[in-house]
């Protein structure tokens, strides 16, 4: 993949992906893989995880690789991860 995509390319890819995938989970997994591929480069590989926040709890719902999923689960074990807004 071209690591120098412009905004139009990304928008068109996301629209096509939305129309071609079966459900939200498939869409988000493909988006995570696409994002990681396009942000990776000669200086290193990027891993991408997409976290869904619901009712003050977080769960990884998509990832670019098994490693990204493992890293997300590890951060949850340490009580770290996405910032949860105060519901006060």
JSON list of C-alpha atoms in Angstrom, two decimals, residues 2-46:
[
{"chain": "A", "resi": 2, "resn": "UNK", "atom": "CA", "xyz": [1.04, 3.53, -0.70]},
{"chain": "A", "resi": 3, "resn": "UNK", "atom": "CA", "xyz": [2.14, 5.19, 2.53]},
{"chain": "A", "resi": 4, "resn": "UNK", "atom": "CA", "xyz": [1.55, 8.63, 1.04]},
{"chain": "A", "resi": 5, "resn": "UNK", "atom": "CA", "xyz": [-2.20, 8.45, 0.47]},
{"chain": "A", "resi": 6, "resn": "UNK", "atom": "CA", "xyz": [-4.16, 11.64, 0.32]},
{"chain": "A", "resi": 7, "resn": "UNK", "atom": "CA", "xyz": [-7.43, 12.38, 2.08]},
{"chain": "A", "resi": 8, "resn": "UNK", "atom": "CA", "xyz": [-9.50, 11.56, -1.00]},
{"chain": "A", "resi": 9, "resn": "UNK", "atom": "CA", "xyz": [-7.88, 8.11, -1.34]},
{"chain": "A", "resi": 10, "resn": "UNK", "atom": "CA", "xyz": [-8.56, 7.31, 2.32]},
{"chain": "A", "resi": 11, "resn": "UNK", "atom": "CA", "xyz": [-12.15, 8.55, 2.14]},
{"chain": "A", "resi": 12, "resn": "UNK", "atom": "CA", "xyz": [-12.85, 6.53, -0.99]},
{"chain": "A", "resi": 13, "resn": "UNK", "atom": "CA", "xyz": [-11.26, 3.43, 0.53]},
{"chain": "A", "resi": 14, "resn": "UNK", "atom": "CA", "xyz": [-13.33, 3.78, 3.72]},
{"chain": "A", "resi": 15, "resn": "UNK", "atom": "CA", "xyz": [-16.55, 4.23, 1.73]},
{"chain": "A", "resi": 16, "resn": "UNK", "atom": "CA", "xyz": [-15.81, 1.20, -0.44]},
{"chain": "A", "resi": 17, "resn": "UNK", "atom": "CA", "xyz": [-14.85, -0.82, 2.62]},
{"chain": "A", "resi": 18, "resn": "UNK", "atom": "CA", "xyz": [-18.10, 0.12, 4.36]},
{"chain": "A", "resi": 19, "resn": "UNK", "atom": "CA", "xyz": [-20.10, -1.09, 1.37]},
{"chain": "A", "resi": 20, "resn": "UNK", "atom": "CA", "xyz": [-18.10, -4.30, 0.93]},
{"chain": "A", "resi": 21, "resn": "UNK", "atom": "CA", "xyz": [-17.91, -5.61, 4.51]},
{"chain": "A", "resi": 22, "resn": "UNK", "atom": "CA", "xyz": [-20.61, -7.78, 6.10]},
{"chain": "A", "resi": 23, "resn": "UNK", "atom": "CA", "xyz": [-20.83, -6.03, 9.47]},
{"chain": "A", "resi": 24, "resn": "UNK", "atom": "CA", "xyz": [-19.28, -3.40, 11.72]},
{"chain": "A", "resi": 25, "resn": "UNK", "atom": "CA", "xyz": [-16.75, -5.86, 13.15]},
{"chain": "A", "resi": 26, "resn": "UNK", "atom": "CA", "xyz": [-15.40, -6.75, 9.71]},
{"chain": "A", "resi": 27, "resn": "UNK", "atom": "CA", "xyz": [-15.30, -3.07, 8.75]},
{"chain": "A", "resi": 28, "resn": "UNK", "atom": "CA", "xyz": [-13.34, -2.11, 11.88]},
{"chain": "A", "resi": 29, "resn": "UNK", "atom": "CA", "xyz": [-10.86, -5.00, 11.52]},
{"chain": "A", "resi": 30, "resn": "UNK", "atom": "CA", "xyz": [-10.17, -4.05, 7.91]},
{"chain": "A", "resi": 31, "resn": "UNK", "atom": "CA", "xyz": [-9.86, -0.38, 8.89]},
{"chain": "A", "resi": 32, "resn": "UNK", "atom": "CA", "xyz": [-7.35, -1.29, 11.62]},
{"chain": "A", "resi": 33, "resn": "UNK", "atom": "CA", "xyz": [-5.27, -3.36, 9.18]},
{"chain": "A", "resi": 34, "resn": "UNK", "atom": "CA", "xyz": [-5.41, -0.62, 6.53]},
{"chain": "A", "resi": 35, "resn": "UNK", "atom": "CA", "xyz": [-4.38, 2.03, 9.06]},
{"chain": "A", "resi": 36, "resn": "UNK", "atom": "CA", "xyz": [-1.48, -0.01, 10.41]},
{"chain": "A", "resi": 37, "resn": "UNK", "atom": "CA", "xyz": [-0.23, -0.86, 6.92]},
{"chain": "A", "resi": 38, "resn": "UNK", "atom": "CA", "xyz": [-0.30, 2.78, 5.84]},
{"chain": "A", "resi": 39, "resn": "UNK", "atom": "CA", "xyz": [1.39, 4.09, 8.98]},
{"chain": "A", "resi": 40, "resn": "UNK", "atom": "CA", "xyz": [4.12, 1.43, 9.01]},
{"chain": "A", "resi": 41, "resn": "UNK", "atom": "CA", "xyz": [7.30, 2.26, 7.23]},
{"chain": "A", "resi": 42, "resn": "UNK", "atom": "CA", "xyz": [11.03, 1.76, 7.04]},
{"chain": "A", "resi": 43, "resn": "UNK", "atom": "CA", "xyz": [11.47, 2.84, 10.66]},
{"chain": "A", "resi": 44, "resn": "UNK", "atom": "CA", "xyz": [9.09, 0.29, 12.12]},
{"chain": "A", "resi": 45, "resn": "UNK", "atom": "CA", "xyz": [5.80, -1.51, 12.04]},
{"chain": "A", "resi": 46, "resn": "UNK", "atom": "CA", "xyz": [2.67, 0.07, 13.49]}
]
